[in-house]
């Protein structure tokens, strides 16, 4: 091999090596949030990117509490009522609705075997609040953890952006408001627990039933309420906190809001 050929190989290697490393570092990154790029993960009501007759209402549930570092189960929280009626949005569920759970995505601190009970408790509350007008059925489990208009109404822990505790995507017909697809993605980056009580909660983490019952209120057709004085006790209050479990149960105003959607 001549000196020229050798030096050519060195030059080529010098050019290609950084390329190889940059490809390697790209491959190590997590994949993009494909569907989420089309539907903004920001509170709002958007046209569905692929279906002109469908709109997507997105609710981002934010945290509102300073960080607490030491886990501690507190059981004297109380479960105050409130009569302020929660406002409804532009959508409603049909008379029967099937949901799909992703047990494999549930944090170990909550327990995948508990997801059926946690979701079941929440749906039972809202079934009752609808005056038994909306029946919920647990469908086949899913391994999906991203929102999509795919006929699966999923509850999963997955990736959400920023400080969102959970994000719910409601697809509904722009004419008439009938819901056609709903997905709730809980943020796996946070610490989660489940006390199985409306008056006990771990002060260092978010109670899964507390947060999920709020998200299911959006499935029903209810909005977030941000007026602290009137709505801080409501399940549909717009912020969630660690060490909170009162949203496991609905206030009189939450129930009145749901009843108004299903007269
Ligand atoms: Zn919300």
mmCIF file of C-alpha atoms and ligand atoms in Angstrom:
data_model
loop_
_atom_site.group_PDB
_atom_site.id
_atom_site.type_symbol
_atom_site.label_atom_id
_atom_site.label_comp_id
_atom_site.label_asym_id
_atom_site.label_seq_id
_atom_site.Cartn_x
_atom_site.Cartn_y
_atom_site.Cartn_z
ATOM 1 C CA UNK A 1 0.000 0.000 0.000
ATOM 2 C CA UNK A 2 1.394 3.361 -0.949
ATOM 3 C CA UNK A 3 1.814 6.254 1.465
ATOM 4 C CA UNK A 4 -0.801 8.235 -0.453
ATOM 5 C CA UNK A 5 -3.395 5.456 -0.098
ATOM 6 C CA UNK A 6 -2.649 5.169 3.647
ATOM 7 C CA UNK A 7 -2.998 8.878 4.235
ATOM 8 C CA UNK A 8 -6.263 8.838 2.264
ATOM 9 C CA UNK A 9 -7.574 6.157 4.625
ATOM 10 C CA UNK A 10 -6.572 8.285 7.623
ATOM 11 C CA UNK A 11 -8.307 11.321 6.167
ATOM 12 C CA UNK A 12 -11.457 9.305 5.483
ATOM 13 C CA UNK A 13 -11.408 7.833 8.984
ATOM 14 C CA UNK A 14 -10.954 11.277 10.501
ATOM 15 C CA UNK A 15 -13.969 12.478 8.529
ATOM 16 C CA UNK A 16 -16.192 9.491 9.280
ATOM 17 C CA UNK A 17 -15.438 8.916 12.973
ATOM 18 C CA UNK A 18 -17.220 12.026 14.303
ATOM 19 C CA UNK A 19 -20.166 11.150 12.056
ATOM 20 C CA UNK A 20 -20.297 7.677 13.561
ATOM 21 C CA UNK A 21 -20.251 9.116 17.078
ATOM 22 C CA UNK A 22 -22.952 11.682 16.315
ATOM 23 C CA UNK A 23 -25.137 8.899 14.907
ATOM 24 C CA UNK A 24 -24.525 6.924 18.061
ATOM 25 C CA UNK A 25 -25.543 9.810 20.319
ATOM 26 C CA UNK A 26 -28.668 10.426 18.218
ATOM 27 C CA UNK A 27 -29.632 6.774 18.500
ATOM 28 C CA UNK A 28 -29.363 6.992 22.295
ATOM 29 C CA UNK A 29 -31.958 9.780 22.535
ATOM 30 C CA UNK A 30 -35.586 8.854 23.247
ATOM 31 C CA UNK A 31 -37.870 8.822 20.189
ATOM 32 C CA UNK A 32 -39.968 11.911 19.486
ATOM 33 C CA UNK A 33 -43.527 12.164 20.804
ATOM 34 C CA UNK A 34 -45.000 11.516 17.359
ATOM 35 C CA UNK A 35 -48.678 12.159 18.015
ATOM 36 C CA UNK A 36 -47.970 14.837 20.585
ATOM 37 C CA UNK A 37 -46.120 16.862 17.990
ATOM 38 C CA UNK A 38 -49.363 17.175 16.048
ATOM 39 C CA UNK A 39 -51.616 17.770 19.054
ATOM 40 C CA UNK A 40 -49.980 20.371 21.331
ATOM 41 C CA UNK A 41 -49.495 19.279 24.925
ATOM 42 C CA UNK A 42 -50.912 22.602 26.027
ATOM 43 C CA UNK A 43 -54.341 23.388 27.491
ATOM 44 C CA UNK A 44 -56.599 24.131 24.564
ATOM 45 C CA UNK A 45 -59.114 22.969 21.974
ATOM 46 C CA UNK A 46 -57.664 22.062 18.584
ATOM 47 C CA UNK A 47 -58.791 20.611 15.245
ATOM 48 C CA UNK A 48 -57.778 16.952 14.995
ATOM 49 C CA UNK A 49 -54.772 16.800 12.639
ATOM 50 C CA UNK A 50 -56.221 13.925 10.599
ATOM 51 C CA UNK A 51 -60.007 14.197 10.919
ATOM 52 C CA UNK A 52 -61.763 17.382 9.918
ATOM 53 C CA UNK A 53 -64.962 16.577 11.839
ATOM 54 C CA UNK A 54 -63.124 15.964 15.119
ATOM 55 C CA UNK A 55 -61.710 18.351 17.681
ATOM 56 C CA UNK A 56 -59.221 17.552 20.464
ATOM 57 C CA UNK A 57 -59.599 19.138 23.902
ATOM 58 C CA UNK A 58 -56.334 18.918 25.862
ATOM 59 C CA UNK A 59 -56.181 19.313 29.650
ATOM 60 C CA UNK A 60 -52.791 19.618 31.339
ATOM 61 C CA UNK A 61 -53.031 18.996 35.092
ATOM 62 C CA UNK A 62 -50.349 20.966 36.908
ATOM 63 C CA UNK A 63 -48.786 20.545 40.315
ATOM 64 C CA UNK A 64 -49.023 23.269 42.908
ATOM 65 C CA UNK A 65 -46.999 22.473 45.978
ATOM 66 C CA UNK A 66 -43.453 22.843 47.242
ATOM 67 C CA UNK A 67 -41.291 19.744 47.150
ATOM 68 C CA UNK A 68 -41.568 17.500 50.214
ATOM 69 C CA UNK A 69 -38.772 15.002 50.625
ATOM 70 C CA UNK A 70 -39.690 12.641 53.488
ATOM 71 C CA UNK A 71 -42.458 10.132 52.772
ATOM 72 C CA UNK A 72 -45.107 10.137 55.459
ATOM 73 C CA UNK A 73 -48.634 8.720 55.410
ATOM 74 C CA UNK A 74 -50.959 11.290 56.952
ATOM 75 C CA UNK A 75 -54.472 10.121 57.848
ATOM 76 C CA UNK A 76 -56.171 13.213 59.216
ATOM 77 C CA UNK A 77 -56.662 15.077 55.954
ATOM 78 C CA UNK A 78 -60.433 15.449 55.970
ATOM 79 C CA UNK A 79 -62.650 15.343 52.906
ATOM 80 C CA UNK A 80 -64.441 18.715 52.767
ATOM 81 C CA UNK A 81 -67.484 19.278 50.549
ATOM 82 C CA UNK A 82 -68.235 22.225 48.288
ATOM 83 C CA UNK A 83 -71.443 23.195 46.514
ATOM 84 C CA UNK A 84 -69.912 25.396 43.789
ATOM 85 C CA UNK A 85 -71.100 23.778 40.539
ATOM 86 C CA UNK A 86 -68.305 22.718 38.161
ATOM 87 C CA UNK A 87 -68.621 24.051 34.606
ATOM 88 C CA UNK A 88 -69.025 21.765 31.624
ATOM 89 C CA UNK A 89 -67.214 21.776 28.295
ATOM 90 C CA UNK A 90 -68.471 21.093 24.768
ATOM 91 C CA UNK A 91 -68.325 17.308 24.834
ATOM 92 C CA UNK A 92 -70.115 14.351 26.425
ATOM 93 C CA UNK A 93 -69.721 10.576 26.495
ATOM 94 C CA UNK A 94 -72.173 8.157 24.892
ATOM 95 C CA UNK A 95 -74.291 5.979 27.205
ATOM 96 C CA UNK A 96 -71.674 3.253 27.405
ATOM 97 C CA UNK A 97 -67.938 3.681 27.266
ATOM 98 C CA UNK A 98 -65.050 1.224 27.302
ATOM 99 C CA UNK A 99 -61.655 2.044 28.770
ATOM 100 C CA UNK A 100 -58.291 0.318 28.354
ATOM 101 C CA UNK A 101 -55.739 0.137 31.159
ATOM 102 C CA UNK A 102 -51.981 -0.182 30.844
ATOM 103 C CA UNK A 103 -51.000 -2.082 34.021
ATOM 104 C CA UNK A 104 -47.397 -2.565 32.872
ATOM 105 C CA UNK A 105 -46.878 1.208 32.876
ATOM 106 C CA UNK A 106 -47.968 1.689 36.510
ATOM 107 C CA UNK A 107 -45.150 2.746 38.889
ATOM 108 C CA UNK A 108 -44.113 0.021 41.345
ATOM 109 C CA UNK A 109 -44.939 2.420 44.209
ATOM 110 C CA UNK A 110 -48.600 2.283 43.096
ATOM 111 C CA UNK A 111 -48.693 -1.354 41.997
ATOM 112 C CA UNK A 112 -49.815 -2.523 38.570
ATOM 113 C CA UNK A 113 -52.300 -4.935 40.162
ATOM 114 C CA UNK A 114 -54.074 -1.931 41.768
ATOM 115 C CA UNK A 115 -54.821 0.003 38.580
ATOM 116 C CA UNK A 116 -58.101 -1.843 37.985
ATOM 117 C CA UNK A 117 -59.369 -0.857 41.440
ATOM 118 C CA UNK A 118 -58.060 2.720 41.233
ATOM 119 C CA UNK A 119 -59.704 3.360 37.860
ATOM 120 C CA UNK A 120 -62.803 1.379 38.836
ATOM 121 C CA UNK A 121 -63.296 3.542 41.943
ATOM 122 C CA UNK A 122 -63.026 6.703 39.869
ATOM 123 C CA UNK A 123 -65.399 5.522 37.162
ATOM 124 C CA UNK A 124 -67.908 4.370 39.809
ATOM 125 C CA UNK A 125 -67.988 7.892 41.272
ATOM 126 C CA UNK A 126 -68.673 9.475 37.894
ATOM 127 C CA UNK A 127 -71.193 6.786 36.862
ATOM 128 C CA UNK A 128 -73.146 7.664 39.978
ATOM 129 C CA UNK A 129 -72.777 11.420 39.354
ATOM 130 C CA UNK A 130 -74.174 10.984 35.830
ATOM 131 C CA UNK A 131 -77.351 9.568 37.359
ATOM 132 C CA UNK A 132 -76.305 6.140 35.999
ATOM 133 C CA UNK A 133 -76.504 7.574 32.458
ATOM 134 C CA UNK A 134 -72.928 6.579 31.503
ATOM 135 C CA UNK A 135 -71.867 2.962 31.994
ATOM 136 C CA UNK A 136 -68.138 2.218 32.038
ATOM 137 C CA UNK A 137 -66.702 -1.118 30.961
ATOM 138 C CA UNK A 138 -63.116 -2.254 31.357
ATOM 139 C CA UNK A 139 -61.892 -3.435 27.958
ATOM 140 C CA UNK A 140 -58.745 -5.328 27.068
ATOM 141 C CA UNK A 141 -55.536 -4.126 28.698
ATOM 142 C CA UNK A 142 -53.173 -2.164 26.496
ATOM 143 C CA UNK A 143 -49.433 -1.590 26.269
ATOM 144 C CA UNK A 144 -49.895 1.820 24.638
ATOM 145 C CA UNK A 145 -48.680 4.818 26.603
ATOM 146 C CA UNK A 146 -49.269 7.642 24.120
ATOM 147 C CA UNK A 147 -52.396 9.448 23.094
ATOM 148 C CA UNK A 148 -53.792 8.571 19.684
ATOM 149 C CA UNK A 149 -57.124 8.492 17.869
ATOM 150 C CA UNK A 150 -57.150 4.713 17.692
ATOM 151 C CA UNK A 151 -60.374 3.505 19.322
ATOM 152 C CA UNK A 152 -58.509 2.752 22.568
ATOM 153 C CA UNK A 153 -59.391 4.957 25.542
ATOM 154 C CA UNK A 154 -56.249 4.460 27.506
ATOM 155 C CA UNK A 155 -55.103 5.156 31.050
ATOM 156 C CA UNK A 156 -51.334 4.814 31.214
ATOM 157 C CA UNK A 157 -48.249 6.231 32.837
ATOM 158 C CA UNK A 158 -45.929 7.667 30.233
ATOM 159 C CA UNK A 159 -44.018 10.703 29.123
ATOM 160 C CA UNK A 160 -45.572 14.127 29.382
ATOM 161 C CA UNK A 161 -43.752 17.381 28.980
ATOM 162 C CA UNK A 162 -42.665 19.748 31.716
ATOM 163 C CA UNK A 163 -44.468 19.802 35.058
ATOM 164 C CA UNK A 164 -47.716 18.176 33.925
ATOM 165 C CA UNK A 165 -48.935 15.560 36.424
ATOM 166 C CA UNK A 166 -51.243 14.140 33.816
ATOM 167 C CA UNK A 167 -52.586 15.090 30.425
ATOM 168 C CA UNK A 168 -56.008 14.122 29.079
ATOM 169 C CA UNK A 169 -56.837 14.256 25.370
ATOM 170 C CA UNK A 170 -60.528 14.243 24.499
ATOM 171 C CA UNK A 171 -61.502 13.779 20.862
ATOM 172 C CA UNK A 172 -65.099 14.723 20.139
ATOM 173 C CA UNK A 173 -67.251 15.446 17.122
ATOM 174 C CA UNK A 174 -67.184 19.175 16.409
ATOM 175 C CA UNK A 175 -70.867 18.854 15.548
ATOM 176 C CA UNK A 176 -72.801 17.765 18.637
ATOM 177 C CA UNK A 177 -69.846 17.093 20.959
ATOM 178 C CA UNK A 178 -70.066 13.295 21.169
ATOM 179 C CA UNK A 179 -66.763 11.901 22.459
ATOM 180 C CA UNK A 180 -65.028 9.461 20.082
ATOM 181 C CA UNK A 181 -61.687 8.834 21.847
ATOM 182 C CA UNK A 182 -60.127 9.786 25.210
ATOM 183 C CA UNK A 183 -56.650 9.118 26.566
ATOM 184 C CA UNK A 184 -55.088 10.008 29.910
ATOM 185 C CA UNK A 185 -51.329 9.911 30.299
ATOM 186 C CA UNK A 186 -49.980 10.183 33.852
ATOM 187 C CA UNK A 187 -46.463 11.590 34.164
ATOM 188 C CA UNK A 188 -44.077 8.772 35.071
ATOM 189 C CA UNK A 189 -41.358 11.263 36.100
ATOM 190 C CA UNK A 190 -43.179 12.106 39.362
ATOM 191 C CA UNK A 191 -43.398 10.071 42.562
ATOM 192 C CA UNK A 192 -46.713 8.254 42.884
ATOM 193 C CA UNK A 193 -48.490 6.274 45.604
ATOM 194 C CA UNK A 194 -51.974 5.024 46.420
ATOM 195 C CA UNK A 195 -53.478 5.254 49.925
ATOM 196 C CA UNK A 196 -56.873 3.728 49.027
ATOM 197 C CA UNK A 197 -58.485 6.373 51.222
ATOM 198 C CA UNK A 198 -59.925 9.857 50.752
ATOM 199 C CA UNK A 199 -58.446 11.056 54.038
ATOM 200 C CA UNK A 200 -54.976 9.433 54.025
ATOM 201 C CA UNK A 201 -52.137 10.287 51.674
ATOM 202 C CA UNK A 202 -48.371 10.090 51.424
ATOM 203 C CA UNK A 203 -47.060 13.636 51.740
ATOM 204 C CA UNK A 204 -44.069 13.010 49.453
ATOM 205 C CA UNK A 205 -45.913 11.740 46.380
ATOM 206 C CA UNK A 206 -49.020 12.117 44.251
ATOM 207 C CA UNK A 207 -51.915 9.809 45.024
ATOM 208 C CA UNK A 208 -52.871 7.947 41.854
ATOM 209 C CA UNK A 209 -56.612 7.801 42.583
ATOM 210 C CA UNK A 210 -56.691 11.467 43.597
ATOM 211 C CA UNK A 211 -55.216 12.571 40.281
ATOM 212 C CA UNK A 212 -56.940 10.010 38.065
ATOM 213 C CA UNK A 213 -60.431 10.755 39.440
ATOM 214 C CA UNK A 214 -59.851 14.381 38.405
ATOM 215 C CA UNK A 215 -58.809 13.313 34.905
ATOM 216 C CA UNK A 216 -61.924 11.141 34.573
ATOM 217 C CA UNK A 217 -63.999 14.236 35.271
ATOM 218 C CA UNK A 218 -62.658 15.574 31.974
ATOM 219 C CA UNK A 219 -63.728 12.337 30.266
ATOM 220 C CA UNK A 220 -67.252 13.098 31.562
ATOM 221 C CA UNK A 221 -67.281 16.581 30.055
ATOM 222 C CA UNK A 222 -66.167 18.808 32.928
ATOM 223 C CA UNK A 223 -63.678 21.668 32.849
ATOM 224 C CA UNK A 224 -60.884 22.657 35.225
ATOM 225 C CA UNK A 225 -61.917 25.196 37.853
ATOM 226 C CA UNK A 226 -59.292 27.668 39.039
ATOM 227 C CA UNK A 227 -61.236 29.905 41.451
ATOM 228 C CA UNK A 228 -59.521 29.032 44.745
ATOM 229 C CA UNK A 229 -62.203 30.411 47.050
ATOM 230 C CA UNK A 230 -65.029 28.434 45.452
ATOM 231 C CA UNK A 231 -63.370 25.337 44.033
ATOM 232 C CA UNK A 232 -60.307 24.381 46.085
ATOM 233 C CA UNK A 233 -62.165 21.392 47.592
ATOM 234 C CA UNK A 234 -63.602 20.234 44.250
ATOM 235 C CA UNK A 235 -62.243 17.205 42.427
ATOM 236 C CA UNK A 236 -62.168 19.429 39.326
ATOM 237 C CA UNK A 237 -59.989 22.114 40.941
ATOM 238 C CA UNK A 238 -57.284 22.854 38.379
ATOM 239 C CA UNK A 239 -54.220 21.989 40.471
ATOM 240 C CA UNK A 240 -53.112 18.753 42.098
ATOM 241 C CA UNK A 241 -50.809 18.408 45.090
ATOM 242 C CA UNK A 242 -48.733 15.833 46.908
ATOM 243 C CA UNK A 243 -50.285 14.490 50.083
ATOM 244 C CA UNK A 244 -53.782 15.015 48.709
ATOM 245 C CA UNK A 245 -56.552 12.384 48.538
ATOM 246 C CA UNK A 246 -59.799 14.366 48.849
ATOM 247 C CA UNK A 247 -60.330 14.243 45.070
ATOM 248 C CA UNK A 248 -60.983 10.497 45.391
ATOM 249 C CA UNK A 249 -64.512 11.572 46.270
ATOM 250 C CA UNK A 250 -66.666 14.105 44.425
ATOM 251 C CA UNK A 251 -68.056 17.268 45.977
ATOM 252 C CA UNK A 252 -71.711 18.217 45.658
ATOM 253 C CA UNK A 253 -70.622 20.737 43.006
ATOM 254 C CA UNK A 254 -68.677 18.105 41.004
ATOM 255 C CA UNK A 255 -71.752 15.863 40.988
ATOM 256 C CA UNK A 256 -74.066 18.734 40.016
ATOM 257 C CA UNK A 257 -71.749 19.573 37.113
ATOM 258 C CA UNK A 258 -71.821 15.998 35.812
ATOM 259 C CA UNK A 259 -75.576 15.697 36.301
ATOM 260 C CA UNK A 260 -76.085 18.819 34.159
ATOM 261 C CA UNK A 261 -74.257 17.144 31.244
ATOM 262 C CA UNK A 262 -76.441 13.996 31.424
ATOM 263 C CA UNK A 263 -79.933 15.312 32.201
HETATM 264 ZN ZN1 LIG B 1 -57.802 19.023 34.785
#
